[in-house]
Coordinates of C-alpha atoms and ligand atoms in Angstrom, one line a residue:
X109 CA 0.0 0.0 0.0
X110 CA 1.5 3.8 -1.1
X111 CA 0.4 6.4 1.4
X112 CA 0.7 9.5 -0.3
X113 CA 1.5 12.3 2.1
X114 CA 1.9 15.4 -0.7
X115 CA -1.4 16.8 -0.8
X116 CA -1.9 17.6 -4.2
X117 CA -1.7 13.7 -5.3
X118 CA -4.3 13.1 -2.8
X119 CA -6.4 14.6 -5.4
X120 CA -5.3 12.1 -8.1
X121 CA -6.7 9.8 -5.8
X122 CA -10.2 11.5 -5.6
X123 CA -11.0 11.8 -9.3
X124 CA -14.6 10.0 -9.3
X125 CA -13.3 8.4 -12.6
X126 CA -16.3 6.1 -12.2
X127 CA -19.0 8.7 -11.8
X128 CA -18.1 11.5 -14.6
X129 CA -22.0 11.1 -16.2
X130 CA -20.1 11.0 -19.7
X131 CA -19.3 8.6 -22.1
X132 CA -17.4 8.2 -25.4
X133 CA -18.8 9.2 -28.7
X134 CA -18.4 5.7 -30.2
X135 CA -21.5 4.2 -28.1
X136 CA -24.4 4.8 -26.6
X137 CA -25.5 4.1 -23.1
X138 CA -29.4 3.6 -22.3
X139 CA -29.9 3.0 -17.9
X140 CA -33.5 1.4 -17.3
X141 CA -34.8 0.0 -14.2
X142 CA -36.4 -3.5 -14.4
X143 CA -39.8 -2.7 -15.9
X144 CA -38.2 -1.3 -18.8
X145 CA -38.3 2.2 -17.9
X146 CA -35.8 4.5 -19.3
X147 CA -34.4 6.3 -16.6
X148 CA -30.7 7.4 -18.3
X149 CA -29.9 8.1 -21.7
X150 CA -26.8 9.4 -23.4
X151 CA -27.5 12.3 -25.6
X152 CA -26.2 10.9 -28.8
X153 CA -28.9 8.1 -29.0
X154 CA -31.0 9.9 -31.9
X155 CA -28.1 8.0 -34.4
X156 CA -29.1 4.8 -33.3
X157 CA -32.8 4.9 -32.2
X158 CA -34.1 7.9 -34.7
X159 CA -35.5 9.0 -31.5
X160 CA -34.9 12.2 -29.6
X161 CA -33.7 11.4 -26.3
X162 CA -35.8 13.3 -24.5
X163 CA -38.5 11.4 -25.9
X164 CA -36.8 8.1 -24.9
X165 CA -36.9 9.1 -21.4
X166 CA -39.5 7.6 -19.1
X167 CA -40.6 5.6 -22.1
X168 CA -40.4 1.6 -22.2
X169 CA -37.2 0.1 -23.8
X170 CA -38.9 -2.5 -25.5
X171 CA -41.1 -0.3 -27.4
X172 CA -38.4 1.1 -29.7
X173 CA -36.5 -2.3 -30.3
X174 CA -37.0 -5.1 -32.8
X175 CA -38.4 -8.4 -31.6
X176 CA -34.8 -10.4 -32.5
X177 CA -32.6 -7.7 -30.1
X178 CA -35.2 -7.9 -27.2
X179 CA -35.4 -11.3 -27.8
X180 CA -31.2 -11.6 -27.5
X181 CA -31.1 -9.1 -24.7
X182 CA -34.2 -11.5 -23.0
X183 CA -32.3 -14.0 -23.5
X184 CA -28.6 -13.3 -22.1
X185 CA -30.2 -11.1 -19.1
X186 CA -30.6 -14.6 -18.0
X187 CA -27.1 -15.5 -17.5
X188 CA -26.4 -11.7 -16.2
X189 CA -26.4 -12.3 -12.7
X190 CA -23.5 -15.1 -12.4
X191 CA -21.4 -12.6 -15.0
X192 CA -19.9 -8.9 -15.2
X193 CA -21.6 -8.5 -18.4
X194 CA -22.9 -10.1 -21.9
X195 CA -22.5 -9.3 -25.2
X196 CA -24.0 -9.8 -28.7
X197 CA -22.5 -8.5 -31.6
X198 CA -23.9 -7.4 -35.1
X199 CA -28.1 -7.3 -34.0
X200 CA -30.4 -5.2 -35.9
X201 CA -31.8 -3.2 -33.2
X202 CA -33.8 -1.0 -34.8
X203 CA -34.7 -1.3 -38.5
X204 CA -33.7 0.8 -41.3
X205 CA -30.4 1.4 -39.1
X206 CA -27.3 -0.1 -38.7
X207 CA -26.5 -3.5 -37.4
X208 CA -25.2 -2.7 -33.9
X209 CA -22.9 -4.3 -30.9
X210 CA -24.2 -4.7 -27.3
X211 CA -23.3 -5.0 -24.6
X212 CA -25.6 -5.5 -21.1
X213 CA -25.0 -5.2 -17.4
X214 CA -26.6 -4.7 -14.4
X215 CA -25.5 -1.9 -12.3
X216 CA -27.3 -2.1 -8.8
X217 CA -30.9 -1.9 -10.2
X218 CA -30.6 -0.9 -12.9
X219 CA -30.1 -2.8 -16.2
X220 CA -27.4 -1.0 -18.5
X221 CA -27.4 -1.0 -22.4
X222 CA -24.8 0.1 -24.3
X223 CA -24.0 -0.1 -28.5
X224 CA -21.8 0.9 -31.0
X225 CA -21.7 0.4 -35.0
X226 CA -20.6 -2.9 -36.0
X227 CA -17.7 -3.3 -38.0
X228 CA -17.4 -5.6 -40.6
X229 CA -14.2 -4.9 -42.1
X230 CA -12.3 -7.0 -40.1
X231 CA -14.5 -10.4 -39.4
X232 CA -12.9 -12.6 -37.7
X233 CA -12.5 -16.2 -35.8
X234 CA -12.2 -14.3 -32.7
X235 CA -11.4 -17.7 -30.7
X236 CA -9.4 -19.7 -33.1
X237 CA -7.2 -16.7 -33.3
X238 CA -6.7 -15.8 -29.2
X239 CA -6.4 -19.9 -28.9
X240 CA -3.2 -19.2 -31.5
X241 CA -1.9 -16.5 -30.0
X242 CA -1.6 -18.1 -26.5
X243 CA -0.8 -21.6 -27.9
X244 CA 2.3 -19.8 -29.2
X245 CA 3.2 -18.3 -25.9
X246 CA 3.6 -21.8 -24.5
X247 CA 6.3 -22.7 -26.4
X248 CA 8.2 -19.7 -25.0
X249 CA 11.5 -20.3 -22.7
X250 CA 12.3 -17.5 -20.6
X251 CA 10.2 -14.8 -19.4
X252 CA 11.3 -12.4 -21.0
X253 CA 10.7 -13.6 -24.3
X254 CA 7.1 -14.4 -23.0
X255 CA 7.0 -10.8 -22.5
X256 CA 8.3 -9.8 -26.1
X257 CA 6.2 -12.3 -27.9
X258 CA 2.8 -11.0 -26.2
X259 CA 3.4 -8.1 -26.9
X260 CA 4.5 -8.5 -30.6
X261 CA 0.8 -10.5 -30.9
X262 CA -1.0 -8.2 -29.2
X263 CA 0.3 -5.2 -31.8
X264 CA -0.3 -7.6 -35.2
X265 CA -3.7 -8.4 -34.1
X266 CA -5.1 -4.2 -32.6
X267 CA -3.3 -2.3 -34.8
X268 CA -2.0 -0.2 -32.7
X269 CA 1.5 1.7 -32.6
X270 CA 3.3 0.7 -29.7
X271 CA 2.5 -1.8 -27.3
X272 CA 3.7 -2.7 -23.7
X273 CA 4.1 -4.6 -20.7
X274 CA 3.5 -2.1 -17.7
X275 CA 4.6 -4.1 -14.9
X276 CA 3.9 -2.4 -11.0
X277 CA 6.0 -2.2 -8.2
X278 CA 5.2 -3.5 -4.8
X279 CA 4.9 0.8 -3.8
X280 CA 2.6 1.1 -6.9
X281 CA 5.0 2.8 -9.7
X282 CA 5.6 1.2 -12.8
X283 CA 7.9 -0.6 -15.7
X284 CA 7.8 -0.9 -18.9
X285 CA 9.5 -4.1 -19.0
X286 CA 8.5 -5.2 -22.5
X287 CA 7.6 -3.5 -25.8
X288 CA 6.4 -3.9 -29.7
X289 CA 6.3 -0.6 -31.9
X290 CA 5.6 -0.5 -35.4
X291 CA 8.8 1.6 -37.2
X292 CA 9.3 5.4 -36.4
X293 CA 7.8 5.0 -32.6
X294 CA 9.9 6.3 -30.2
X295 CA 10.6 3.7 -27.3
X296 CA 9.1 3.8 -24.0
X297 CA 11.0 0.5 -22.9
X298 CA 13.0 0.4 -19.4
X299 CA 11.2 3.5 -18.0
X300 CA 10.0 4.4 -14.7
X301 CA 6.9 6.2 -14.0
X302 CA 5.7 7.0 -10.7
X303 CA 2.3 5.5 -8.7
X304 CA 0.3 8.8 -9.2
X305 CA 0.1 8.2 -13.2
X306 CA -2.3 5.3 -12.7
X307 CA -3.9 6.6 -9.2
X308 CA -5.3 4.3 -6.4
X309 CA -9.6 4.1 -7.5
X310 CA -8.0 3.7 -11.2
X311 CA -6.2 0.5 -9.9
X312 CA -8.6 -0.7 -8.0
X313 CA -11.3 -0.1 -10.8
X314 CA -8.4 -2.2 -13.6
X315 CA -8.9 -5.1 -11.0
X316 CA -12.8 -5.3 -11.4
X317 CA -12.8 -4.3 -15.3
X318 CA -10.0 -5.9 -17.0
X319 CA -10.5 -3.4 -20.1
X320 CA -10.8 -0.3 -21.2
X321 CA -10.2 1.4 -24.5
X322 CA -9.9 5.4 -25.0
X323 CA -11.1 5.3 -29.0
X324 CA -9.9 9.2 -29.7
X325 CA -8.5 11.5 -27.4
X326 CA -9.7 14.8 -28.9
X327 CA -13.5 13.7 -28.8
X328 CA -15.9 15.1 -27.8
X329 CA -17.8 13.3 -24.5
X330 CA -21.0 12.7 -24.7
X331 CA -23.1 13.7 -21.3
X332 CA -26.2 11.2 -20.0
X333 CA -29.3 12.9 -19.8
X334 CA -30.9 14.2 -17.7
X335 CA -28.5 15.5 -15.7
X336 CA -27.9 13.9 -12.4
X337 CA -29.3 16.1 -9.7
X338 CA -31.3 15.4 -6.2
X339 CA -33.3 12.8 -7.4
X340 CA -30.9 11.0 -10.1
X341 CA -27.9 10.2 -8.6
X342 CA -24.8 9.9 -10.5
X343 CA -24.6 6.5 -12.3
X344 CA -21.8 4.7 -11.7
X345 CA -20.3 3.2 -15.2
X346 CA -17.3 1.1 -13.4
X347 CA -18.2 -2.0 -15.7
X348 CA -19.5 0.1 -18.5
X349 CA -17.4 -0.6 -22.1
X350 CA -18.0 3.0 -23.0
X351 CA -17.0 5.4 -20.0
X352 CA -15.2 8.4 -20.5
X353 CA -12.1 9.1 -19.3
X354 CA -11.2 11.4 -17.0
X355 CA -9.6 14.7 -18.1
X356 CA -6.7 14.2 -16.1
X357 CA -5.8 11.7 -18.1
X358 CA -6.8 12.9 -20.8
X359 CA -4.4 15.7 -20.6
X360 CA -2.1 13.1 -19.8
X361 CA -1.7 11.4 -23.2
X362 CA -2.0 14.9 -25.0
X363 CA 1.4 15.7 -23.4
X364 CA 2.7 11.6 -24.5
X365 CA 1.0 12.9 -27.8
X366 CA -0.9 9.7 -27.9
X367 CA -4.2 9.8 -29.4
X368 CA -5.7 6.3 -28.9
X369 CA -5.5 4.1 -25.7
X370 CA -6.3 0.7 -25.1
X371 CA -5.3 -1.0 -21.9
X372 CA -5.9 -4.6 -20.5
X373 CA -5.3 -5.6 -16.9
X374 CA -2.6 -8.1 -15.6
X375 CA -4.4 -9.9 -12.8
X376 CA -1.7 -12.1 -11.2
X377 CA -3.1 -14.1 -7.5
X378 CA -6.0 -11.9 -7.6
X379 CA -3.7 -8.4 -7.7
X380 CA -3.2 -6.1 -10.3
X381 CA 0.4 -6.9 -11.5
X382 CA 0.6 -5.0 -14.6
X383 CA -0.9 -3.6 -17.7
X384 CA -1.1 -4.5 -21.0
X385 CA -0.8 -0.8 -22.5
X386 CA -1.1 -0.2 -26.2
X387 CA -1.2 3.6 -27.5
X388 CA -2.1 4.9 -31.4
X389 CA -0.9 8.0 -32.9
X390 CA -4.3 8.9 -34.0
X391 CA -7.6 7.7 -33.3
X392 CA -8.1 3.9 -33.3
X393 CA -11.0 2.0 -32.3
X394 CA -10.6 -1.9 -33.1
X395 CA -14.0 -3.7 -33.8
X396 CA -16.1 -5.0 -30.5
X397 CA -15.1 -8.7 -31.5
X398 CA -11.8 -7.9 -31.5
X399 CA -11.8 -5.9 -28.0
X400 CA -13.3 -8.9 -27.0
X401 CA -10.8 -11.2 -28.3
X402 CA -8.0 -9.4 -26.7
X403 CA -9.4 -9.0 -23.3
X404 CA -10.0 -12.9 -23.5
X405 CA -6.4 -13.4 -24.8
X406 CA -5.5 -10.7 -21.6
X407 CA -6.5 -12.9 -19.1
X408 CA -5.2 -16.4 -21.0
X409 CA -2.1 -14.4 -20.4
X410 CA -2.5 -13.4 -16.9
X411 CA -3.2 -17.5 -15.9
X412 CA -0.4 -18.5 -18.1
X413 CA 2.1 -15.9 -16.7
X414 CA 0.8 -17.0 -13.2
X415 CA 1.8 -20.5 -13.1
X416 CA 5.7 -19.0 -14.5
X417 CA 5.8 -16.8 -11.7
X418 CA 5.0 -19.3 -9.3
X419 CA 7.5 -21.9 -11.4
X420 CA 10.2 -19.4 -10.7
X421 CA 9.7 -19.0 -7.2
X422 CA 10.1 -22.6 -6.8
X423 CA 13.4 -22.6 -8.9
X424 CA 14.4 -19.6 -6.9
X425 CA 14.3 -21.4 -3.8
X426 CA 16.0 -24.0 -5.0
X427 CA 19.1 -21.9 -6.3
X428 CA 19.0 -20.0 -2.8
X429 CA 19.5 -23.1 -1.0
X430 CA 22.6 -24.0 -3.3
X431 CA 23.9 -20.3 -2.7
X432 CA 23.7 -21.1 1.1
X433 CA 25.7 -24.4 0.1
X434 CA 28.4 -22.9 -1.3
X435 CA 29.0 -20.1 1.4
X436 CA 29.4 -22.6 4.0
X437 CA 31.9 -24.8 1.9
X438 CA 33.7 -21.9 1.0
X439 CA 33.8 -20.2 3.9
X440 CA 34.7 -23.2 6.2
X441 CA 37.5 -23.6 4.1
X442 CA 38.4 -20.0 4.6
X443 CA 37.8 -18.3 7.3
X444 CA 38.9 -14.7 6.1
X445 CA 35.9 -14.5 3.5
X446 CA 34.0 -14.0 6.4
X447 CA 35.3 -10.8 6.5
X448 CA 35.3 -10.3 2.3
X449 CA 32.6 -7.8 1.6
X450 CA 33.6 -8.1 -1.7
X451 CA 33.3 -11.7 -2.2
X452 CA 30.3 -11.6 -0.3
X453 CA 28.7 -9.2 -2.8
X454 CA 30.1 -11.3 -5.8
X455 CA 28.9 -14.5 -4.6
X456 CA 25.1 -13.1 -3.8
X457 CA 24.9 -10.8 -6.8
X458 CA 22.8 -12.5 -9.0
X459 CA 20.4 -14.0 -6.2
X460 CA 19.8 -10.3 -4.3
X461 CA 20.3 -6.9 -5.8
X462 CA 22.5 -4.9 -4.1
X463 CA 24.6 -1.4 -4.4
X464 CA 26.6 -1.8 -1.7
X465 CA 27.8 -4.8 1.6
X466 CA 29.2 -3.9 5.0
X467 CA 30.3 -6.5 7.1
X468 CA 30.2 -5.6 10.9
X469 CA 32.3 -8.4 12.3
X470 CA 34.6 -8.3 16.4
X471 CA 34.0 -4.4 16.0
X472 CA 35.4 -3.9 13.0
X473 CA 33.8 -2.6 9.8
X474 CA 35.0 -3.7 6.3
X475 CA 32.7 -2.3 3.5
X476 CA 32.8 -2.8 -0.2
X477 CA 30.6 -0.2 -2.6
X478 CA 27.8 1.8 -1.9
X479 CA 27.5 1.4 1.8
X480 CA 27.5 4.6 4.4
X481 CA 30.7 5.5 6.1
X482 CA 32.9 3.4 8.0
X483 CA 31.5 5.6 11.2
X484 CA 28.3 5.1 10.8
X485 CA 28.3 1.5 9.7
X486 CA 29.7 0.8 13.1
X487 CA 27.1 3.5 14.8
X488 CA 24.4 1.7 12.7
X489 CA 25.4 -2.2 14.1
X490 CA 25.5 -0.9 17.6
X491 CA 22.2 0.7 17.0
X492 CA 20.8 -2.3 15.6
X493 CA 22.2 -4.8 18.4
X494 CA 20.3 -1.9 20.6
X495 CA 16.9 -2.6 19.1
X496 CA 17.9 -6.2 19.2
X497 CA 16.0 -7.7 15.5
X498 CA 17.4 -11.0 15.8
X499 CA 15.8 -11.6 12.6
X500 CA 16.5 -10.2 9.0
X501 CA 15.5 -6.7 9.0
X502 CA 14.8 -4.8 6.2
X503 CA 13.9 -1.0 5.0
X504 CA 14.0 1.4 1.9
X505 CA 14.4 4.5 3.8
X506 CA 17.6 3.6 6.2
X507 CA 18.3 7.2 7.4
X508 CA 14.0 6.6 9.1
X509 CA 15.9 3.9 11.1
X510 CA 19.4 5.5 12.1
X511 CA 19.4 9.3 10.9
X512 CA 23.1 9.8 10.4
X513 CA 22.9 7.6 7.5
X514 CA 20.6 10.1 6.2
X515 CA 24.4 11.7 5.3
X516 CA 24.8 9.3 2.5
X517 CA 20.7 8.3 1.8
X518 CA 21.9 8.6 -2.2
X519 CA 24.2 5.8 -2.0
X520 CA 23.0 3.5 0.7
X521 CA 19.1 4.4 0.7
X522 CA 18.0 0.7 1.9
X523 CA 19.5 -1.9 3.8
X524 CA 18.7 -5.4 4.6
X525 CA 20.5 -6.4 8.1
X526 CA 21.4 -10.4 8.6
X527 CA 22.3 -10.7 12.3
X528 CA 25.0 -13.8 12.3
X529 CA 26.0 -14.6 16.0
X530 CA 24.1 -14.4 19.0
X531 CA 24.8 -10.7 21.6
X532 CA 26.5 -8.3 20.6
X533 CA 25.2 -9.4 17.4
X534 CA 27.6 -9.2 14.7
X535 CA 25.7 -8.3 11.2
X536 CA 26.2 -8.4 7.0
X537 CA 24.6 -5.4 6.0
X538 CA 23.2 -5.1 2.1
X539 CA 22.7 -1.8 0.9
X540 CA 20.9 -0.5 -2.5
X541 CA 21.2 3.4 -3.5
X542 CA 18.3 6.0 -3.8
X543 CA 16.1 4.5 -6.1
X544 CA 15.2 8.3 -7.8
X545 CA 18.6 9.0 -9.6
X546 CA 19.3 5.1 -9.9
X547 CA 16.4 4.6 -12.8
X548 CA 15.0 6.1 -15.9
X549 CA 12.2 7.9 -15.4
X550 CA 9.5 8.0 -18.3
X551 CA 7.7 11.2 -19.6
X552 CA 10.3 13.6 -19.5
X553 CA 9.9 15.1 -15.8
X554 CA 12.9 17.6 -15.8
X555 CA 10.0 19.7 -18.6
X556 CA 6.7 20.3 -16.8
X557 CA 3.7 19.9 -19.2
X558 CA 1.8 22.6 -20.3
X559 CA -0.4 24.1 -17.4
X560 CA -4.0 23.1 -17.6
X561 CA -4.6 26.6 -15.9
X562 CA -8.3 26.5 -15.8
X563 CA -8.2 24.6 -12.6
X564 CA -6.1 24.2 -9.3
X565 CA -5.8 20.2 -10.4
X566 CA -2.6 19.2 -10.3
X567 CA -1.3 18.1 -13.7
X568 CA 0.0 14.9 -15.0
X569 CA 4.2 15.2 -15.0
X570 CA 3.8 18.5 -12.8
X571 CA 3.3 16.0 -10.3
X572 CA 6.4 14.2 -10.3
X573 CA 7.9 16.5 -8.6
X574 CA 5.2 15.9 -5.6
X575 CA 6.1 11.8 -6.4
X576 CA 10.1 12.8 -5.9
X577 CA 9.7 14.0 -2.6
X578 CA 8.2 11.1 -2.0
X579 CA 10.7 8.8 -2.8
X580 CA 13.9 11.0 -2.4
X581 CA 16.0 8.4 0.2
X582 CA 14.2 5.6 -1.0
X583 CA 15.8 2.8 -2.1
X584 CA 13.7 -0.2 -4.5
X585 CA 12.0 -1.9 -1.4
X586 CA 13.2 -5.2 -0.2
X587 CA 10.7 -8.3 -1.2
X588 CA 9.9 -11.3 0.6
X589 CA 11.6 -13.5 -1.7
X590 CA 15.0 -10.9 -0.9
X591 CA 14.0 -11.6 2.6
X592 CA 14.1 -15.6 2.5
X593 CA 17.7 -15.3 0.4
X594 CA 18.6 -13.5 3.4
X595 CA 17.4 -15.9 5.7
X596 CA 19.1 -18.3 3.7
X597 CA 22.4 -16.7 4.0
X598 CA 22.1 -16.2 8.0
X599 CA 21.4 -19.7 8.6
X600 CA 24.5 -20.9 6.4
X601 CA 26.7 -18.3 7.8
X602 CA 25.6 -19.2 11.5
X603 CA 26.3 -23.0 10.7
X604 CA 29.8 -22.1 9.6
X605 CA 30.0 -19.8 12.7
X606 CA 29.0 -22.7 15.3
X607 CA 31.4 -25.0 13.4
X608 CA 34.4 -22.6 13.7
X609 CA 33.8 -21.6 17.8
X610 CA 33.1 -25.3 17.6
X611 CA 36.7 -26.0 16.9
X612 CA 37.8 -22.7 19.1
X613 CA 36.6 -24.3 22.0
X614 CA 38.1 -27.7 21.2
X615 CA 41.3 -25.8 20.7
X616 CA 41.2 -24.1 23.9
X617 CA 39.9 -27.4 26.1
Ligands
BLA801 C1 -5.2 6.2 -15.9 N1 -2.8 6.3 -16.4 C2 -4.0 5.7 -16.5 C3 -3.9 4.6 -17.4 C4 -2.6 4.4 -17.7 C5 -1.9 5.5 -17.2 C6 -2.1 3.3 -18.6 C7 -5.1 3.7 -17.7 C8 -5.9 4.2 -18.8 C9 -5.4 4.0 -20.2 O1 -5.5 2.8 -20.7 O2 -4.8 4.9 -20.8 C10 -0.5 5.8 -17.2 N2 0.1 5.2 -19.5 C11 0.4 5.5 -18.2 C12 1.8 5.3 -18.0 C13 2.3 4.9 -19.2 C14 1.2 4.9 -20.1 C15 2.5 5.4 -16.8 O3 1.3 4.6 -21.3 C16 3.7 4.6 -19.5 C17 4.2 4.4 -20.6 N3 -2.4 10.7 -13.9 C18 -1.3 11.5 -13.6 C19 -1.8 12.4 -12.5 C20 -3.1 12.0 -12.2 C21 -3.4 11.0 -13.1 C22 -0.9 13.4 -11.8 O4 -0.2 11.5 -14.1 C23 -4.0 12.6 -11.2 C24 -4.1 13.9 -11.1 C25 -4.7 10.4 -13.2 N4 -4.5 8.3 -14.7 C26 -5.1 9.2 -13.9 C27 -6.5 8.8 -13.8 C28 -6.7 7.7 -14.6 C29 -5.4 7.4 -15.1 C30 -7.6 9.6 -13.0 C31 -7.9 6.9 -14.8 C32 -8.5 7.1 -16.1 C33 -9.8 6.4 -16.3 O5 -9.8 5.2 -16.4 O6 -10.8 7.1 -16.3

């Protein structure tokens, strides 16, 4: 969980993205309770009902419809309840116009219809070609490539001009850790961004809704009628197809000079762990079938990517345990590595990241890299023997825990502690720098977008330099798996430890 403290990204936070009574010009959106009573009604729906729609309003739903669509909708509302939503693509709904795509929820009460032209240009076997697409990824080795290849299908199939794999940090900013772009794109790969570009109700609303598509940025919005006031409350379109985006955000992608979004949600154990996030230069709205398609191949990904994760944590713990092997051999054949911060960083580099190892060993510091001064290494141990974690101990913001490392929070931000003998505790101390001038950071920050002075709302990229304060002396937070290779280490090194007094005490009996 982030906590933001700087006010003005609380407000990022507050954006009733859910509840803007507006939707995208590419649909319309009818709300009627359950006798078929109009209650809502966008105020584009005369292009696809030849109705005004403040004569729609308080009428019956049924009444304008032909018998096959009602008959459809009838028929799927059935199902409704045990699902976040149906669709049915290419129904007549009203004749003499258009074939249309629909699609139905229910929100609380009320039942939610909402439709767009269908588009025939590019028919296709929606299923065969998802069931393709992920039979493919199978076949894939390493993760990374896994990565690559999704994406590269995901850009054949939308048509869109760059597409990536937004990947989240535990604190809730972001990677692009994988990307396709079609020639001439500039490259968003290996960036940073903070938490605030994809605020906390967004993230929480990605979890519910695994999709979302922005068709063209310079729209207009379309408003529902009426207007919401005392008696009509605000309707809230969190699984609607067609919502408009906020303005925020909006404003966001003029400045990235994107003009098309479409983004589908990484659900990993039930958390959002990432985005699939595709961008157009200029407008782009893929067909309904093939929205559909993609959101199904989304979450084929999200299962398949799943059961790698969990794959590599098993093969993780395996290689941890051989790690601890070889410290002890090593080390019980010679003793001085035990004081080899440099060995020490080399032999766990590849298992935990680090910037920087101090060894606190018999009152003596020895430090190799990044690591805070000599001084206050040895202030730090007898600090840490003071508050007595007999455990592994970690923290992203060591100067919080012992404030004259504050002196050197750029190079040694965060620290994991591994106690290795019993009081005065002796201690191997891993440090990693300030994660802020350590990465790339994405949308240009250093140049503040253009003001969107009509309002005190804080505008996307201003607000990174709210997001640096944040995380100025922060280093990349520790994980549990960094944790258990820490573990790992401390009960290997103890072992070695017991061995060697072992043989002290022999020698001294
Ligand atoms: C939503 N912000 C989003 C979304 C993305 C990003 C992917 C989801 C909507 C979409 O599909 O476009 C951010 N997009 C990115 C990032 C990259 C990208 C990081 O391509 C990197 C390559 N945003 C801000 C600030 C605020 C803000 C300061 O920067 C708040 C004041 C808000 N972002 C914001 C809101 C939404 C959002 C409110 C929700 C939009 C919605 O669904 O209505």
């Amino acid at each position: 969980g982030y906590e933001y403290t700087d006010a003005s990204l609380i407000v990022c936070d507050r954006e009733p993205i859910t509840r803007l009574e507006e939707i995208q010009n590419f649909a319309f959106l009818v709300a009627m309770s359950n006798d078929w009573t109009i209650v809502r009604v966008s105020e584009n729906c005369e292009t696809f009902f030849n109705v005004k729609p403040e004569k729609l309003l308080g009428t019956r739903f049924d009444t304008w419809v032909s018998e096959t669509a009602l008959h459809d909708i009838r028929n799927r509302m059935a199902i409704l309840a045990s699902t976040t939503g149906e669709r049915i693509f290419d129904v007549k709904l009203v004749q003499g116009l258009p074939n249309v795509d629909l699609s139905i929820h229910f929100q609380g009460d009320l039942l939610i219809v909402e439709g767009e032209r269908t588009q025939k240009t590019e028919r296709v076997e929606a299923a065969s070609m998802v069931r393709a697409m992920a039979a493919r990824l199978t076949k894939v080795p390493s993760i990374e490539k896994f990565h690559r290849d999704a994406v590269r299908q995901v850009l054949a199939i939308t048509g869109f001009d760059r597409v990536m794999i937004y990947r989240f940090d535990t604190d809730g900013h972001g990677e692009v850790i994988a990307e396709s772009t079609r020639a001439g794109v500039d490259s968003f790969l290996g960036l940073h961004y903070p938490a605030s570009d994809i605020p906390r109700q967004a993230r929480e609303l990605y979890l519910r809704n695994p999709f979302r598509i922005i068709a063209d940025v310079a729209a207009p919005t379309v408003a529902l009628l009426p207007p919401a006031d005392a008696v009509t409350p605000p309707l809230d379109l969190s699984m609607s197809i067609s919502r408009a985006v906020s303005p925020v955000h909006i404003e966001y992608l003029r400045n990235m000079e994107v003009g098309a979004s479409l983004s589908i949600s990484i659900v990993v154990e039930e958390k959002l762990w990432g985005l699939i996030a595709c961008h157009a230069n200029g407008p782009r709205l893929p067909s309904f079938i093939m929205r559909t398609a993609s959101e199904l191949f989304g979450a084929m990904y999200s299962m398949m990517l799943e059961s790698r994760l969990r794959r590599g944590s098993e093969e993780h713990e395996h290689r941890a345990r051989a790690l601890a092997d070889r410290v002890i051999t090593m080390i019980a054949g010679d003793e001085s590595l035990m004081e080899d911060a440099q060995w020490l960083q080399d032999m766990t580099r590849d298992m935990l990241d680090c910037d920087g190892v101090a060894i606190y060993r018999r009152g003596k510091a020895h430090l190799h890299g990044a690591t805070p001064s000599e001084h206050n290494v040895i202030s730090l141990a007898h600090h840490l023997n003071a508050a007595s974690p007999s455990r592994v101990f970690t923290t992203d913001k060591l100067a919080s825990v012992h404030a004259p490392c504050s002196e050197t929070a750029d190079r040694a931000a965060g620290m994991l502690s591994i106690p290795i003998s019993r009081v005065p505790r002796d201690y191997i101390l891993l440090f990693r720098r300030e994660r802020l001038s350590e990465i790339r950071w994405g949308g240009n920050p250093a140049k503040p977008a253009e003001a969107g002075t009509e309002s005190e709302r804080i505008s996307p990229r201003k607000s990174f330099a709210a997001f640096a304060e944040l995380v100025r002396g922060k280093s990349n937070p520790f994980s549990d798996r960094d944790q258990r290779i820490g573990e790992a280490i401390r009960q290997a090194l103890i072992e070695v430890i017991l061995r060697y007094s072992d043989g002290a005490s022999d020698e001294r009996r």
